[in-house]
């Protein structure tokens, strides 16, 4: 758990968990993120950024990670600020060199190699927890301005 | 309607007008590229407009598909124009660092038609 979830007194929306095992789950995941972002009152530009970030991470999870889950949490910090947190976890091979994976232009899959580095630019907070053989968990948060 | 990929490809003279949808997957993208390429070659197509106004997001996968489509068509001698990107998508794409290198863009399909030399009549008749 990240600190602001522990001290989150106003969270009234329970986290939603979605399985991401195959391509079909990508659309479901995107729609779920879009609805949460709309419900949380994000602007159309912010919605687009969050859904794009989710799309990159979910695709990574089933292509590189062999499938996993995406959890959506609506946050409210002690100043009343609303945020949307996505956690995408897989039980795949993990990432040996995180710095390399975060570099633009690096790709082992079908994208353009901007997936992780680009995703980080689309959100306010980005954490990655991975090691070879231990899977990968990426947590991103975007706060409403 | 395209029987293969399920995406409509309309023909206007020597121009093809087509579009992408948000549920594009790898298989559809591949079939669509093949079908478009075949039609460009078989029908002597001069220009292709790919309308993306219905795309709600462009992630690195869709960006790669667009770049490959544009590249393939261009290699056959057709002018490829991607038209109608939503403003929010443009902002996101730019922040993501995806420049769609080599892809010609237009504000909408009508502007793309003009880029391809399609002229509106001086006094366009108005619908009643």
Short mmCIF file of C-alpha atoms in Angstrom, two decimals, chain A residues 7-131:
data_model
loop_
_atom_site.label_atom_id
_atom_site.label_comp_id
_atom_site.label_asym_id
_atom_site.label_seq_id
_atom_site.Cartn_x
_atom_site.Cartn_y
_atom_site.Cartn_z
CA UNK A 7 -4.50 7.90 5.24
CA UNK A 8 -7.34 8.23 2.83
CA UNK A 9 -10.37 9.06 4.94
CA UNK A 10 -12.77 10.01 2.19
CA UNK A 11 -12.54 7.11 -0.16
CA UNK A 12 -16.08 6.14 -0.90
CA UNK A 13 -15.56 4.11 -4.07
CA UNK A 14 -14.17 0.61 -3.52
CA UNK A 15 -11.29 -0.45 -5.81
CA UNK A 16 -12.31 -2.26 -8.98
CA UNK A 17 -10.23 -5.19 -10.13
CA UNK A 18 -10.16 -6.38 -13.74
CA UNK A 19 -8.42 -9.42 -15.16
CA UNK A 20 -6.12 -8.63 -18.09
CA UNK A 21 -5.27 -11.91 -19.77
CA UNK A 22 -5.88 -11.29 -23.46
CA UNK A 23 -6.51 -8.68 -26.08
CA UNK A 24 -10.29 -8.75 -25.41
CA UNK A 25 -9.65 -7.53 -21.87
CA UNK A 26 -7.94 -4.40 -23.20
CA UNK A 27 -11.20 -2.78 -24.34
CA UNK A 28 -12.96 -3.69 -21.10
CA UNK A 29 -10.06 -2.24 -19.11
CA UNK A 30 -10.05 0.98 -21.16
CA UNK A 31 -13.80 1.41 -20.75
CA UNK A 32 -13.56 0.84 -17.00
CA UNK A 33 -10.77 3.43 -16.66
CA UNK A 34 -12.68 5.91 -18.83
CA UNK A 35 -15.86 5.54 -16.70
CA UNK A 36 -13.91 5.98 -13.47
CA UNK A 37 -12.18 9.07 -14.86
CA UNK A 38 -15.50 10.51 -16.02
CA UNK A 39 -17.11 9.74 -12.66
CA UNK A 40 -14.20 11.41 -10.84
CA UNK A 41 -14.76 14.54 -12.94
CA UNK A 42 -11.56 14.53 -15.00
CA UNK A 43 -11.45 16.71 -18.13
CA UNK A 44 -11.53 15.11 -21.55
CA UNK A 45 -7.77 15.67 -21.98
CA UNK A 46 -7.02 14.10 -18.59
CA UNK A 47 -9.37 11.20 -19.35
CA UNK A 48 -7.54 10.61 -22.61
CA UNK A 49 -4.14 10.67 -20.87
CA UNK A 50 -5.24 8.22 -18.19
CA UNK A 51 -6.90 5.82 -20.63
CA UNK A 52 -3.85 5.95 -22.92
CA UNK A 53 -1.55 5.20 -19.97
CA UNK A 54 -3.83 2.31 -18.95
CA UNK A 55 -3.78 0.96 -22.49
CA UNK A 56 0.04 0.87 -22.52
CA UNK A 57 0.28 -0.86 -19.15
CA UNK A 58 -2.49 -3.39 -19.77
CA UNK A 59 -1.04 -4.36 -23.13
CA UNK A 60 2.37 -4.82 -21.49
CA UNK A 61 0.77 -7.01 -18.81
CA UNK A 62 -0.65 -9.55 -21.24
CA UNK A 63 2.06 -9.40 -23.92
CA UNK A 64 5.16 -9.36 -21.70
CA UNK A 65 3.70 -10.45 -18.37
CA UNK A 66 1.50 -13.33 -19.52
CA UNK A 67 -1.58 -11.71 -18.00
CA UNK A 68 -2.45 -10.12 -14.70
CA UNK A 69 -4.87 -7.70 -13.11
CA UNK A 70 -5.64 -4.02 -13.19
CA UNK A 71 -7.02 -2.29 -10.11
CA UNK A 72 -8.69 1.11 -10.27
CA UNK A 73 -8.89 3.18 -7.09
CA UNK A 74 -10.42 6.60 -6.66
CA UNK A 75 -8.44 8.61 -4.10
CA UNK A 76 -9.17 11.67 -2.03
CA UNK A 77 -6.25 13.20 -0.15
CA UNK A 78 -6.50 15.21 3.07
CA UNK A 79 -6.83 18.43 1.07
CA UNK A 80 -9.86 17.00 -0.72
CA UNK A 81 -8.03 16.52 -3.98
CA UNK A 82 -9.39 13.72 -6.17
CA UNK A 83 -7.06 11.27 -7.87
CA UNK A 84 -7.30 8.13 -9.91
CA UNK A 85 -4.85 5.33 -9.24
CA UNK A 86 -4.28 2.36 -11.50
CA UNK A 87 -2.25 -0.63 -10.47
CA UNK A 88 -1.36 -3.12 -13.16
CA UNK A 89 0.20 -6.33 -11.87
CA UNK A 90 1.43 -9.38 -13.72
CA UNK A 91 3.19 -12.57 -12.67
CA UNK A 92 5.44 -12.62 -15.71
CA UNK A 93 9.21 -12.83 -15.98
CA UNK A 94 9.73 -9.36 -14.52
CA UNK A 95 12.02 -6.67 -15.88
CA UNK A 96 15.75 -7.14 -15.36
CA UNK A 97 16.83 -3.65 -16.39
CA UNK A 98 14.19 -1.10 -15.40
CA UNK A 99 16.23 1.90 -16.56
CA UNK A 100 16.52 0.36 -20.00
CA UNK A 101 12.80 -0.48 -20.11
CA UNK A 102 11.95 3.13 -19.23
CA UNK A 103 14.07 4.50 -22.08
CA UNK A 104 12.21 5.80 -25.13
CA UNK A 105 12.83 3.62 -28.14
CA UNK A 106 13.33 0.44 -26.16
CA UNK A 107 10.82 -2.28 -27.01
CA UNK A 108 10.76 -6.03 -26.99
CA UNK A 109 7.19 -6.14 -28.25
CA UNK A 110 4.69 -4.69 -30.69
CA UNK A 111 4.82 -1.03 -29.70
CA UNK A 112 7.21 1.76 -30.46
CA UNK A 113 9.19 1.52 -27.28
CA UNK A 114 7.52 4.55 -25.76
CA UNK A 115 5.22 2.49 -23.54
CA UNK A 116 6.77 2.89 -20.10
CA UNK A 117 8.72 6.12 -20.52
CA UNK A 118 5.73 7.72 -22.24
CA UNK A 119 3.29 6.45 -19.64
CA UNK A 120 5.36 8.05 -16.90
CA UNK A 121 5.02 11.41 -18.67
CA UNK A 122 1.22 11.09 -18.78
CA UNK A 123 0.73 10.76 -15.02
CA UNK A 124 1.68 12.55 -11.80
CA UNK A 125 3.06 9.53 -9.94
CA UNK A 126 4.66 6.41 -11.36
CA UNK A 127 6.15 3.55 -9.41
CA UNK A 128 7.42 0.25 -10.71
CA UNK A 129 8.09 -2.82 -8.61
CA UNK A 130 9.75 -5.64 -10.49
CA UNK A 131 12.56 -8.16 -10.45
#
